[in-house]
mmCIF file of C-alpha atoms and ligand atoms in Angstrom:
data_model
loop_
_atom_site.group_PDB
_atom_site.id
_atom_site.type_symbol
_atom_site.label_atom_id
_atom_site.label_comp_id
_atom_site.label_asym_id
_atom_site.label_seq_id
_atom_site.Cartn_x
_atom_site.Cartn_y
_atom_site.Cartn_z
ATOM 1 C CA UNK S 1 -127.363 35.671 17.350
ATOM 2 C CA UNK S 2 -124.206 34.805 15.552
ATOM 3 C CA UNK S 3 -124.449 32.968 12.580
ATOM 4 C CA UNK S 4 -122.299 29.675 12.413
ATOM 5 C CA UNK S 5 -120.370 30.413 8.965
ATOM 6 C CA UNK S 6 -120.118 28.245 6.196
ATOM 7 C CA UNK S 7 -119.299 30.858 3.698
ATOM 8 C CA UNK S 8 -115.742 30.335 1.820
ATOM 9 C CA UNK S 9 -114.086 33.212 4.052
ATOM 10 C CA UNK S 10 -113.926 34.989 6.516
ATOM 11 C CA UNK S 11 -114.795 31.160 8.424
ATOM 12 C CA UNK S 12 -115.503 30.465 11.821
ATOM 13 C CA UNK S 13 -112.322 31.709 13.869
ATOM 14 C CA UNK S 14 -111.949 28.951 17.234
ATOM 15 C CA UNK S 15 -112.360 31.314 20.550
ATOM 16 C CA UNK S 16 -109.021 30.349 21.888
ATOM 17 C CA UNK S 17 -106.777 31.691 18.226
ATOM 18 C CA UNK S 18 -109.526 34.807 19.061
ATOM 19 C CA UNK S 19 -108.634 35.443 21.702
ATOM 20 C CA UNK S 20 -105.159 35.254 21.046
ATOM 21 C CA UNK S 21 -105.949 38.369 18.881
ATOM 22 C CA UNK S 22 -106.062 40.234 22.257
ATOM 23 C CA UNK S 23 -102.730 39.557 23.128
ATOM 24 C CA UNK S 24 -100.667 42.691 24.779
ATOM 25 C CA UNK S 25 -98.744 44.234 22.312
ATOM 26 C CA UNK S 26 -94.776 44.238 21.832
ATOM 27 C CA UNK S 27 -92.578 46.656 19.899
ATOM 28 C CA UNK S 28 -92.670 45.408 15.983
ATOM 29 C CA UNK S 29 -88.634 46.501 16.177
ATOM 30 C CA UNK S 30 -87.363 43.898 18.776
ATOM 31 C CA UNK S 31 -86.289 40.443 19.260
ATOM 32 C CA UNK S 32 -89.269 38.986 20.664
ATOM 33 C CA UNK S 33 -91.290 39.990 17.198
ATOM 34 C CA UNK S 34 -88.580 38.762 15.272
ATOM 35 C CA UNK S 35 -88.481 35.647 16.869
ATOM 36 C CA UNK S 36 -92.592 35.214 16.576
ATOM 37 C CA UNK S 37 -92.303 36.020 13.087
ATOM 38 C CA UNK S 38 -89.438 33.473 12.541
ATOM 39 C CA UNK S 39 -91.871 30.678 14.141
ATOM 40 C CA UNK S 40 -94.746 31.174 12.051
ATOM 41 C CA UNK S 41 -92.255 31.132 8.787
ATOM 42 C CA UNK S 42 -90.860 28.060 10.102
ATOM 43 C CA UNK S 43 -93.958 26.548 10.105
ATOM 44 C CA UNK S 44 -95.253 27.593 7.515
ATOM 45 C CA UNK S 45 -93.020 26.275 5.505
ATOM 46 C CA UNK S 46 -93.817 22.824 7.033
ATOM 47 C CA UNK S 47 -97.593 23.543 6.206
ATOM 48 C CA UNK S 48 -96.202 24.276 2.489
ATOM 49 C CA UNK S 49 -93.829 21.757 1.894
ATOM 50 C CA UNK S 50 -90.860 24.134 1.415
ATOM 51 C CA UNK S 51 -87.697 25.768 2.488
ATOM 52 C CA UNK S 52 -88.828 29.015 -0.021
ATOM 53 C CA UNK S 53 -88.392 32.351 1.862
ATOM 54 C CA UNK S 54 -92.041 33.010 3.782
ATOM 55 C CA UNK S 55 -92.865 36.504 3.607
ATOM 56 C CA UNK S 56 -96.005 37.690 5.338
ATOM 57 C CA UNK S 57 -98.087 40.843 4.803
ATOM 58 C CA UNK S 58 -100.563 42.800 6.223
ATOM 59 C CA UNK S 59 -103.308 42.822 3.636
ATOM 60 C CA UNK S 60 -105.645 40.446 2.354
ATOM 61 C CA UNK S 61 -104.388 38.200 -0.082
ATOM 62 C CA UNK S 62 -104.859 40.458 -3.023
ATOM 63 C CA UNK S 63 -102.470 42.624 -2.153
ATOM 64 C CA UNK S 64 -99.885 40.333 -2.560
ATOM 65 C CA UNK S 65 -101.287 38.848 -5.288
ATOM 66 C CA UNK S 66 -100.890 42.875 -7.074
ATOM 67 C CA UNK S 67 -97.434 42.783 -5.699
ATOM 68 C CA UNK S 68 -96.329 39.372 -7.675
ATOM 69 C CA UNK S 69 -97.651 40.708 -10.722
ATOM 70 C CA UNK S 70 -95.468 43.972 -10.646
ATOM 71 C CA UNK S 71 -92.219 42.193 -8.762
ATOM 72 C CA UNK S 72 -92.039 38.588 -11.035
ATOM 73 C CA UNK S 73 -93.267 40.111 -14.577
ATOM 74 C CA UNK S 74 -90.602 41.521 -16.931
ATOM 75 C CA UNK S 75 -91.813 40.558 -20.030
ATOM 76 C CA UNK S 76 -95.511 39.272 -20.299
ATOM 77 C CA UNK S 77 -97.932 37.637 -18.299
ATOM 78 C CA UNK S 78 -100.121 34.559 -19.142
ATOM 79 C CA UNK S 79 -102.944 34.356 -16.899
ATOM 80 C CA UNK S 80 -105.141 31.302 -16.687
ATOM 81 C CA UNK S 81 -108.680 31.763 -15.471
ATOM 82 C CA UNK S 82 -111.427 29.286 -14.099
ATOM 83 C CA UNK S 83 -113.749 32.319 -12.609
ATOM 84 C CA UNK S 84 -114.077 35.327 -10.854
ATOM 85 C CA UNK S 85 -110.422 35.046 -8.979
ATOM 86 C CA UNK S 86 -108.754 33.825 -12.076
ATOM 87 C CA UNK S 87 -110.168 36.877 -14.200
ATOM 88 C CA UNK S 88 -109.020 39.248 -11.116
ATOM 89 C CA UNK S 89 -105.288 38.466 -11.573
ATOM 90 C CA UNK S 90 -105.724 39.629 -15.333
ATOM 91 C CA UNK S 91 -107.153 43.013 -13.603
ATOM 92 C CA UNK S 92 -104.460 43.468 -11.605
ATOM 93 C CA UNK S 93 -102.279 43.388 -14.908
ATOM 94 C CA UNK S 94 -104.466 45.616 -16.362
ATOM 95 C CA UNK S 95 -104.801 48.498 -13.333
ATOM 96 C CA UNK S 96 -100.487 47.817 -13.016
ATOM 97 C CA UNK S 97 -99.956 48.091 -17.015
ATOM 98 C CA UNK S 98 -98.867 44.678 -16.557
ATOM 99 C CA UNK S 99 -98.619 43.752 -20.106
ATOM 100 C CA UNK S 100 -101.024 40.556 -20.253
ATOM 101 C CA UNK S 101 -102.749 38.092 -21.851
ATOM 102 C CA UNK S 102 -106.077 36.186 -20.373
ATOM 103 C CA UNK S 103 -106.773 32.554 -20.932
ATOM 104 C CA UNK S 104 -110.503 31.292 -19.839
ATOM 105 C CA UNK S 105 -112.375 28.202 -20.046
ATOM 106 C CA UNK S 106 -116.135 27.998 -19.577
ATOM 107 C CA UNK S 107 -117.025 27.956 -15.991
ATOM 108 C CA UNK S 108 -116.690 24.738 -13.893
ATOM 109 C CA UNK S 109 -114.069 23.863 -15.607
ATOM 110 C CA UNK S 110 -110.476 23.396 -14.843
ATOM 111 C CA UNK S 111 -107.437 24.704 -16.643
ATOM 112 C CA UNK S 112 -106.194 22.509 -19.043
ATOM 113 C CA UNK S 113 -102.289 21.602 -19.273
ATOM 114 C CA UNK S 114 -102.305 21.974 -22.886
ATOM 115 C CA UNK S 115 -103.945 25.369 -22.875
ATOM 116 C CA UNK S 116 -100.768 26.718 -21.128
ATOM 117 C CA UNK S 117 -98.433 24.422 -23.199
ATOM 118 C CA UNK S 118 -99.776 26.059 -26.301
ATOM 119 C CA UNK S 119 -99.390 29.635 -24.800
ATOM 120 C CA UNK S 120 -95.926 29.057 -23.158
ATOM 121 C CA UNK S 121 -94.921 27.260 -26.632
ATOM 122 C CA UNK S 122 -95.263 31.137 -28.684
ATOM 123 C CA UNK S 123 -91.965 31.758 -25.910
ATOM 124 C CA UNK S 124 -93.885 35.628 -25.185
ATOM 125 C CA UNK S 125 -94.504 34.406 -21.414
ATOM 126 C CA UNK S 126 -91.953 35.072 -18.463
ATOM 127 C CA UNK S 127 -95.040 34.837 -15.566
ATOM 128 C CA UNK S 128 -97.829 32.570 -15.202
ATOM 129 C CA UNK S 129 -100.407 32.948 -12.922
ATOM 130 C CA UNK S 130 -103.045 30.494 -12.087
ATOM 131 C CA UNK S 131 -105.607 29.670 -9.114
ATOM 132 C CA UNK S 132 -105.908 26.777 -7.362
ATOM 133 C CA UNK S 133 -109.084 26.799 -5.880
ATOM 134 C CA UNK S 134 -111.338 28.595 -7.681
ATOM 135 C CA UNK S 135 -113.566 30.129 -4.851
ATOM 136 C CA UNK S 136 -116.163 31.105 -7.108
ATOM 137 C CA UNK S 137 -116.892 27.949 -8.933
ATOM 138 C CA UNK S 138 -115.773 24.893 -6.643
ATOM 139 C CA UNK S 139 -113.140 24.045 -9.099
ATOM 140 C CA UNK S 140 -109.491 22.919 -7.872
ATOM 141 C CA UNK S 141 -107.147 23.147 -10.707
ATOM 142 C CA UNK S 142 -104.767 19.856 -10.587
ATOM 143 C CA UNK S 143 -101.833 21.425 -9.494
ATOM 144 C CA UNK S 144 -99.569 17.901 -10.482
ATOM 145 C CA UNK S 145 -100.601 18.104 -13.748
ATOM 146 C CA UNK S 146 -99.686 21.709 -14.512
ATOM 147 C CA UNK S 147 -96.823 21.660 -12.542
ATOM 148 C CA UNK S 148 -95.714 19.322 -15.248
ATOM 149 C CA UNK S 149 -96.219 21.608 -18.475
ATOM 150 C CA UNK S 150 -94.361 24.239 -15.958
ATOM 151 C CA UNK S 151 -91.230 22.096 -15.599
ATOM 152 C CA UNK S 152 -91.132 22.440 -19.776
ATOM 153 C CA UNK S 153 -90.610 26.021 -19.595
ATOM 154 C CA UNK S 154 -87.819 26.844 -16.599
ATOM 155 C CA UNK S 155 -87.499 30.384 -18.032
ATOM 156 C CA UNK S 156 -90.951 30.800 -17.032
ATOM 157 C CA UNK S 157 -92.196 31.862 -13.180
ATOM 158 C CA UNK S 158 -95.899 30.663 -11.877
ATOM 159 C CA UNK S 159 -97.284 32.409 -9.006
ATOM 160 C CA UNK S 160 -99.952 30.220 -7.684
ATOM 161 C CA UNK S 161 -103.127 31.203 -5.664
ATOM 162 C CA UNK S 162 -103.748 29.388 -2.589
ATOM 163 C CA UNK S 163 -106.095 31.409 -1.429
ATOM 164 C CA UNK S 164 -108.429 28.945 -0.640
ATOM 165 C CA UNK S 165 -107.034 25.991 -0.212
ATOM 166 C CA UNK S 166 -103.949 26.665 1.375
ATOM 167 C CA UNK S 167 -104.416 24.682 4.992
ATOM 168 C CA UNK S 168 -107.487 22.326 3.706
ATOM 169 C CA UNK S 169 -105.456 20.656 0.647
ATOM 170 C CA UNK S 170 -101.819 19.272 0.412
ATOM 171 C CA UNK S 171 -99.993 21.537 -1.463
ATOM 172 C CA UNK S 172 -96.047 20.684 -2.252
ATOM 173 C CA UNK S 173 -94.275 23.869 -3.265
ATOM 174 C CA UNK S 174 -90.890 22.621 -3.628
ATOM 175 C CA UNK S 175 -91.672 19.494 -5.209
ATOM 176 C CA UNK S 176 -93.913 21.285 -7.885
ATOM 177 C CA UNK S 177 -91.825 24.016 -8.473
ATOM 178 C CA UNK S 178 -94.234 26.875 -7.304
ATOM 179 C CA UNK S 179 -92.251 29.784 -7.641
ATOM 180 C CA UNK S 180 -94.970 31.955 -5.693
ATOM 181 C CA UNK S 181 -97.247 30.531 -3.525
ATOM 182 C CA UNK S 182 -100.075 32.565 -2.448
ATOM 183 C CA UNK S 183 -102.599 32.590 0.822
ATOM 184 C CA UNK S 184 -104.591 34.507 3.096
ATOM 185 C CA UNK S 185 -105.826 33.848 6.891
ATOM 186 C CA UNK S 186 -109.385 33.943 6.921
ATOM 187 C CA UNK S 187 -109.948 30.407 4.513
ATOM 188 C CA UNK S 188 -108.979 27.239 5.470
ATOM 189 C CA UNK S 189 -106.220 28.571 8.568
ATOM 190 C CA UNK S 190 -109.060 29.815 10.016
ATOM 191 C CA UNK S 191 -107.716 33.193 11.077
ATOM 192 C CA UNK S 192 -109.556 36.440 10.903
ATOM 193 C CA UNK S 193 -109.328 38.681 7.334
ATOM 194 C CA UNK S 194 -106.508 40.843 7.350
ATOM 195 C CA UNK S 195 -103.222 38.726 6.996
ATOM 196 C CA UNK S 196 -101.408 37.327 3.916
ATOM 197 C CA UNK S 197 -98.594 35.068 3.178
ATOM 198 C CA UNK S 198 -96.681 34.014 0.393
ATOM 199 C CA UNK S 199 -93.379 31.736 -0.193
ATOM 200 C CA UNK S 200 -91.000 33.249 -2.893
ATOM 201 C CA UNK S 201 -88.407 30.792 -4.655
ATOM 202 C CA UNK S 202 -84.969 32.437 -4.693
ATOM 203 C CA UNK S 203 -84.781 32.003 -8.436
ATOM 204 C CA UNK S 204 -87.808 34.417 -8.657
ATOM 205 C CA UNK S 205 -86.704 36.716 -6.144
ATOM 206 C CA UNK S 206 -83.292 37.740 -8.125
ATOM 207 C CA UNK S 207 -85.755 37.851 -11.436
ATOM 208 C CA UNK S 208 -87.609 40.225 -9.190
ATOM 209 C CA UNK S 209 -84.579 42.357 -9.027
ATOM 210 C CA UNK S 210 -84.400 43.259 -12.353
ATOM 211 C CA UNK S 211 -87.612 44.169 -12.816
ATOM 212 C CA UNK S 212 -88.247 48.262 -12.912
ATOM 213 C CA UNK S 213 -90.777 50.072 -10.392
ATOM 214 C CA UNK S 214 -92.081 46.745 -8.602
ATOM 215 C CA UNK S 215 -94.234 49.461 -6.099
ATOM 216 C CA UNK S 216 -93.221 50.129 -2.512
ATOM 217 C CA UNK S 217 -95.612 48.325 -0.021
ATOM 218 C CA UNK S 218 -95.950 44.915 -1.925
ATOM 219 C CA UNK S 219 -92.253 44.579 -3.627
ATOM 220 C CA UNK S 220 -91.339 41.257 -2.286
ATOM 221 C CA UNK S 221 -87.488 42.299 -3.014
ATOM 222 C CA UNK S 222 -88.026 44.473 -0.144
ATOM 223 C CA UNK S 223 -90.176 42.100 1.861
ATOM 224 C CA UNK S 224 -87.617 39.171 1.208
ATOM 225 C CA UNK S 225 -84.430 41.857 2.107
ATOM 226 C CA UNK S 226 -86.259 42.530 5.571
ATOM 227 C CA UNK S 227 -86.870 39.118 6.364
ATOM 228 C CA UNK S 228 -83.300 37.955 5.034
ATOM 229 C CA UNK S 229 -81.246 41.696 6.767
ATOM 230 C CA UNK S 230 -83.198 42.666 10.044
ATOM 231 C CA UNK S 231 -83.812 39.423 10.276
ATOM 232 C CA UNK S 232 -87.164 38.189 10.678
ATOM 233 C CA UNK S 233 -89.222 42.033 10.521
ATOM 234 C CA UNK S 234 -91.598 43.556 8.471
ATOM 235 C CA UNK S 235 -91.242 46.685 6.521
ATOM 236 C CA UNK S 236 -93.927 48.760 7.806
ATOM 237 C CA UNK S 237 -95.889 48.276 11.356
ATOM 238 C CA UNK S 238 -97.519 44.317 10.836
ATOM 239 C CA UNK S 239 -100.843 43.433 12.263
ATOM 240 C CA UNK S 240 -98.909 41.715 15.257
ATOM 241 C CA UNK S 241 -102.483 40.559 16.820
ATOM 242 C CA UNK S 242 -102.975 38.253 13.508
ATOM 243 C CA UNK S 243 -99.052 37.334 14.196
ATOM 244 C CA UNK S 244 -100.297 36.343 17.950
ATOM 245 C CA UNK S 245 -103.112 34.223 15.974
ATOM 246 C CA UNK S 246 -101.460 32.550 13.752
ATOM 247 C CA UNK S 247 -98.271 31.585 15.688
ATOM 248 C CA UNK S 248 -101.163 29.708 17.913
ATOM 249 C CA UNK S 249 -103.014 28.467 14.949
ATOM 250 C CA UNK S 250 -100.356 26.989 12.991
ATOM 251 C CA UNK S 251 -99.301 25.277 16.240
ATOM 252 C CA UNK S 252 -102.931 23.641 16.669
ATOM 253 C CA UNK S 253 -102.821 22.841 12.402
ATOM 254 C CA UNK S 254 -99.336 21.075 13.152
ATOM 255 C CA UNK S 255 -100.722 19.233 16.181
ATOM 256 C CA UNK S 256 -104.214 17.759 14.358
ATOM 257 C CA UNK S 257 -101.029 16.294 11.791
ATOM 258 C CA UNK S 258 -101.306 17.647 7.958
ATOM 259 C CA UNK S 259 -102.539 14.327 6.482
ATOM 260 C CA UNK S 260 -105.303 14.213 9.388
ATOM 261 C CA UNK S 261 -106.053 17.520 8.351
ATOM 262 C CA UNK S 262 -106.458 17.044 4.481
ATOM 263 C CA UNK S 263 -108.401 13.797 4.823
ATOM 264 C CA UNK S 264 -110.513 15.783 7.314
ATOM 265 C CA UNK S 265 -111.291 18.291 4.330
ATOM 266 C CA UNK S 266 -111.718 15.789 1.839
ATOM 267 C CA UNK S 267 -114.367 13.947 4.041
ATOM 268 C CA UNK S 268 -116.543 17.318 4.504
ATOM 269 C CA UNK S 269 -116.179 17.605 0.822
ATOM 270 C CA UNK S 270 -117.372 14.295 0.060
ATOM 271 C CA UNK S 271 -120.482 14.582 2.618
ATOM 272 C CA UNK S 272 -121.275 18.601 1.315
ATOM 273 C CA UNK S 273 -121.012 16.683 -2.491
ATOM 274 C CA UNK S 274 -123.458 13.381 -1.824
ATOM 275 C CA UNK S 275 -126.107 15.895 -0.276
ATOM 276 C CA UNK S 276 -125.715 18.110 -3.275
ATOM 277 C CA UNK S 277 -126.223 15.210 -5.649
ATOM 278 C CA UNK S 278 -129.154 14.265 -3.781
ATOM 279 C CA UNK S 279 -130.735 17.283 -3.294
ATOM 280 C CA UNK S 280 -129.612 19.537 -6.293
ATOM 281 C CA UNK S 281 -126.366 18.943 -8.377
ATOM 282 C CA UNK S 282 -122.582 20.207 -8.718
ATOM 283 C CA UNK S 283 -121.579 22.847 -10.365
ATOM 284 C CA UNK S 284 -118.376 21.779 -11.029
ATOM 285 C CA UNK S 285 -116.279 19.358 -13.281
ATOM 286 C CA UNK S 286 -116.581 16.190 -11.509
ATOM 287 C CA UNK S 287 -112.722 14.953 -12.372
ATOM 288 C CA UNK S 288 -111.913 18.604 -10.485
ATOM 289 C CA UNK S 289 -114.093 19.315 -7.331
ATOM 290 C CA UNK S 290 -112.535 21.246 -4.744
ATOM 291 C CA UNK S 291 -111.840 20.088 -1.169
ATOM 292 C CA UNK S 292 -112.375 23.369 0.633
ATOM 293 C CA UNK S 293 -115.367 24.798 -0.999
ATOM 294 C CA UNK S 294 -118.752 22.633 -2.780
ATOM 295 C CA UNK S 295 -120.813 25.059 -5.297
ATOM 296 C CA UNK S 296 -123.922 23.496 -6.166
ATOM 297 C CA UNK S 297 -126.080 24.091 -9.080
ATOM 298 C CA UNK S 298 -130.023 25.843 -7.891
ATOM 299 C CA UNK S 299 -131.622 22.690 -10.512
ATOM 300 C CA UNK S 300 -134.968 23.501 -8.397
ATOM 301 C CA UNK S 301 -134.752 27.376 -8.863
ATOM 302 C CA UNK S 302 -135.064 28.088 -5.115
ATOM 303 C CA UNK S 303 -135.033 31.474 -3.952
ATOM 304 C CA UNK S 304 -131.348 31.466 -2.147
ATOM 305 C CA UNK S 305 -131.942 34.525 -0.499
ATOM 306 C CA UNK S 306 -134.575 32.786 1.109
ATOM 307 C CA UNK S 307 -132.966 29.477 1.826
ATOM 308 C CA UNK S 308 -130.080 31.695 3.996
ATOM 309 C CA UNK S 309 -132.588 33.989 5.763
ATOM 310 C CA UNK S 310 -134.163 31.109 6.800
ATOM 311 C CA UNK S 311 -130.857 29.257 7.863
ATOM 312 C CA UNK S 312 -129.655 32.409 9.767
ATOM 313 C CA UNK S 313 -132.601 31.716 11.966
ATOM 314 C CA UNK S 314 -131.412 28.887 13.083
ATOM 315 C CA UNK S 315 -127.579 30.431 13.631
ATOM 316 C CA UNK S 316 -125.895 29.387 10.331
ATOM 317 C CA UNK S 317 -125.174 31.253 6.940
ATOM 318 C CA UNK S 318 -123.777 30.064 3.145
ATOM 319 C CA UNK S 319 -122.660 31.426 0.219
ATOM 320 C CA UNK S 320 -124.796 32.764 -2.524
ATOM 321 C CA UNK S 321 -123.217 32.048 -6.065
ATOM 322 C CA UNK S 322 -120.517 35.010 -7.209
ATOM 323 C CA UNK S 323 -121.046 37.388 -9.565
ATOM 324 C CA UNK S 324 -123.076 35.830 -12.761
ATOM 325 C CA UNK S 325 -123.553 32.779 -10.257
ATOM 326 C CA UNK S 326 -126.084 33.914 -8.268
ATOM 327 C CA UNK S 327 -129.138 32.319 -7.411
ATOM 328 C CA UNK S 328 -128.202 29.906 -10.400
ATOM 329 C CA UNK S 329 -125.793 28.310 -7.757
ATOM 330 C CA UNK S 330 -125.129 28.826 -3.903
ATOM 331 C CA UNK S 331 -121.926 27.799 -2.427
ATOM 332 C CA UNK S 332 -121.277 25.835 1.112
ATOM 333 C CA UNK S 333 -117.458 26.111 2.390
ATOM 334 C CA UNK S 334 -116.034 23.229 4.573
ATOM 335 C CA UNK S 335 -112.640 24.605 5.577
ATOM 336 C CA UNK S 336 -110.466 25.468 8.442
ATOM 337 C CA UNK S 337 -111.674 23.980 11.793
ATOM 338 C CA UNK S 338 -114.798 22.650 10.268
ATOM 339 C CA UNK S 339 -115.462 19.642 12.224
ATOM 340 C CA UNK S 340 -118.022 16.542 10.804
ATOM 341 C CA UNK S 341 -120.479 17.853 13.212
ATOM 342 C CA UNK S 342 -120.781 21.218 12.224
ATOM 343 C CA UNK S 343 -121.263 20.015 8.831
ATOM 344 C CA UNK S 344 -123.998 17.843 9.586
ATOM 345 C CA UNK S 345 -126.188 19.836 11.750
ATOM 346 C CA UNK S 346 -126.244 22.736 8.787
ATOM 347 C CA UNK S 347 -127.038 19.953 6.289
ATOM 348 C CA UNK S 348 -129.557 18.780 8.463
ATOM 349 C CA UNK S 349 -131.120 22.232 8.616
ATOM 350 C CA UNK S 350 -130.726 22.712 5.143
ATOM 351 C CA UNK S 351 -132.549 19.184 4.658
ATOM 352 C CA UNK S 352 -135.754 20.937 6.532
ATOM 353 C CA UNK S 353 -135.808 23.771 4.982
ATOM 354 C CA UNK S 354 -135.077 22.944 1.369
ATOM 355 C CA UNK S 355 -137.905 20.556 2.034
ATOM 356 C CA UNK S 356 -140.196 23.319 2.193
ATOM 357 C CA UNK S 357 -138.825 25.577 -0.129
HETATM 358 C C1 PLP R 401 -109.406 32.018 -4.815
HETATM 359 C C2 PLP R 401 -109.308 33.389 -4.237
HETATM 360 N N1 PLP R 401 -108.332 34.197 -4.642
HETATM 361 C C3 PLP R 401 -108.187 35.429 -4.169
HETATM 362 C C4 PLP R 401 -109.067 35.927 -3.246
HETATM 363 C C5 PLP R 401 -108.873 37.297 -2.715
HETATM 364 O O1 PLP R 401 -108.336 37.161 -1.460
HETATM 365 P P1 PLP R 401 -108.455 38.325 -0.361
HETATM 366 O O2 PLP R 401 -109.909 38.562 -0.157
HETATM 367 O O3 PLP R 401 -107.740 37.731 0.810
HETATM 368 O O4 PLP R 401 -107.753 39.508 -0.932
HETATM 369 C C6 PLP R 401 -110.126 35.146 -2.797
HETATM 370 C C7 PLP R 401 -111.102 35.677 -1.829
HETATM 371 O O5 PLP R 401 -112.167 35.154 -1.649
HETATM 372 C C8 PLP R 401 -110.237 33.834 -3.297
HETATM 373 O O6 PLP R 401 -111.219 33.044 -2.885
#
């Protein structure tokens, strides 16, 4: 039986953007791929707010994620970390000999603007990176607020991760200055694993140039010159099924209307938080719960394994807590094409079987 997912990634993918997947192939060289890549970059930048170059790769988010921290960082890199995806930029410093510094709070917390104030203030930083939507934790970092402290220091670059929130929260690149905005397919645009996207400010991209042995597959000087010079194409052979997907996918986001969409996520947030409260607790800050993803404290010490054995008998599955998280928390995603009735009929599930827990 296939379990309904309500785990923050890979989500439940909608049959017809599946099946879209199976779409004939076409030569990654011509016209007609340069032309479906130019529509998804089009609207993507509607779904960001932005006219920033879009540059898409095939690789989880991660990968582009490794290739910001090699193409953006000349100097230094301050990294600020709410969790487990915070703390994973820092490694990808560390395996790059990225120089680097890391900058945590205690988790469930959000990064505060005068933690990167201070840091930016010593003048050592040319590249920030920060996450959005802590995955791990069900904290969303107030992007407004540090986009703020970032407008202090212009000779500084933030690369942003949106890899969870990207699609289920309104996020305004241009108007906050995100240099590089990160995301990946299978979260809240409800694709399949296996795509990533990013939009690059030009300001960063000629930084980018002067930066020394930026890698091959993930330089985004070389992404950006392919998209700017062939026009429109990829460097190596892209996952054109995903390309297929998304073109369709975006089209369907576009057509539900982007406020619809983020009031829609906020509502399953709000629901997936008031049957927390009543039944356990948050994990989180409550001044910075996420939209996308609700982690909620185990305050009865149930045995989570249990509680999603029991739910994948009844054709539904959730997130045990990440890393040093689990079983002290479990985590339930509401993203993508999560609709209020989904939502409900796991909660209603859970209801029974917490009961008897
Ligand atoms: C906030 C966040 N950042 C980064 C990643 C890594 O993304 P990917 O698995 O697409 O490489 C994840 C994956 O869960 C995530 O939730």
């Amino acid at each position: 039986m296939h379990k309904r997912l309500f785990i923050p990634g890979p989500v439940e993918v909608c049959p017809e953007v599946l099946d879209r997947m199976a779409t004939p192939m076409i030569g990654h060289r011509g016209k007609e791929a340069a032309d479906l890549q130019a529509r998804i970059s089009q609207k993507l930048q509607t779904l960001m707010y932005t006219k920033n170059l879009i540059v898409l790769s095939t690789s989880s988010g991660t990968g582009l994620m490794e290739g910001a921290v090699r193409s953006f960082c000349a100097k230094r890199t301050a990294v600020f970390s709410v969790g487990a995806f915070g703390k994973r930029w820092y490694e990808l410093c560390e395996y790059n000999e990225v120089p680097a510094d890391l900058y945590e709070v205690p988790l469930g917390q959000a990064t505060p603007p005068e933690q990167i104030r201070a840091a930016l203030q010593s003048g050592r930083y040319d590249l920030v990176t920060i996450t959005h939507n802590e995955t791990s934790t069900g904290v969303a970092n107030d992007l407004e607020v540090l986009a703020e402290v970032m407008a202090e220091f212009p000779e500084v670059y933030w690369a942003v991760d949106c890899v969870s929130s990207l699609g289920g929260a309104k996020i305004e690149v241009d108007r906050l200055g995100i240099d590089i905005c990160i995301s990946s397919s299978q979260k809240c645009l409800g694709l399949p694993p296996g795509l990533s996207l990013a939009s690059v400010s030009e300001r960063a991209l000629k930084r980018a140039e002067t930066v020394k042995h930026r890698g091959f597959y993930f330089d985004y000087v070389r992404l950006a010159k392919f998209v700017k010079e062939k026009p429109f194409q990829y460097p190596s052979t892209p996952s054109l099924a995903h390309y297929f997907a998304l073109d369709y996918q975006l089209d369907r986001i576009l057509a539900e209307g982007l406020e619809q969409r983020f009031a829609r996520h906020t509502e399953l947030a709000e629901r997936t938080r008031a049957w927390a409260t009543d039944h356990f607790a948050l994990f989180a800050d409550p001044g910075h719960l996420s939209a996308t993803v609700t982690c909620i404290s185990n305050t009865r010490g149930i045995d989570v394994a249990e509680l999603n054995r029991r739910l994948g008998q009844q054709g539904y599955q959730i997130s045990n807590g990440y890393g040093p998280l689990k079983n002290k928390t479990f985590r339930i995603a509401h993203m993508a094409d999560c609709s209020r009735a989904d939502l409900e009929a796991l909660l209603l599930t859970m209801d029974d079987i917490c009961a008897d827990l």
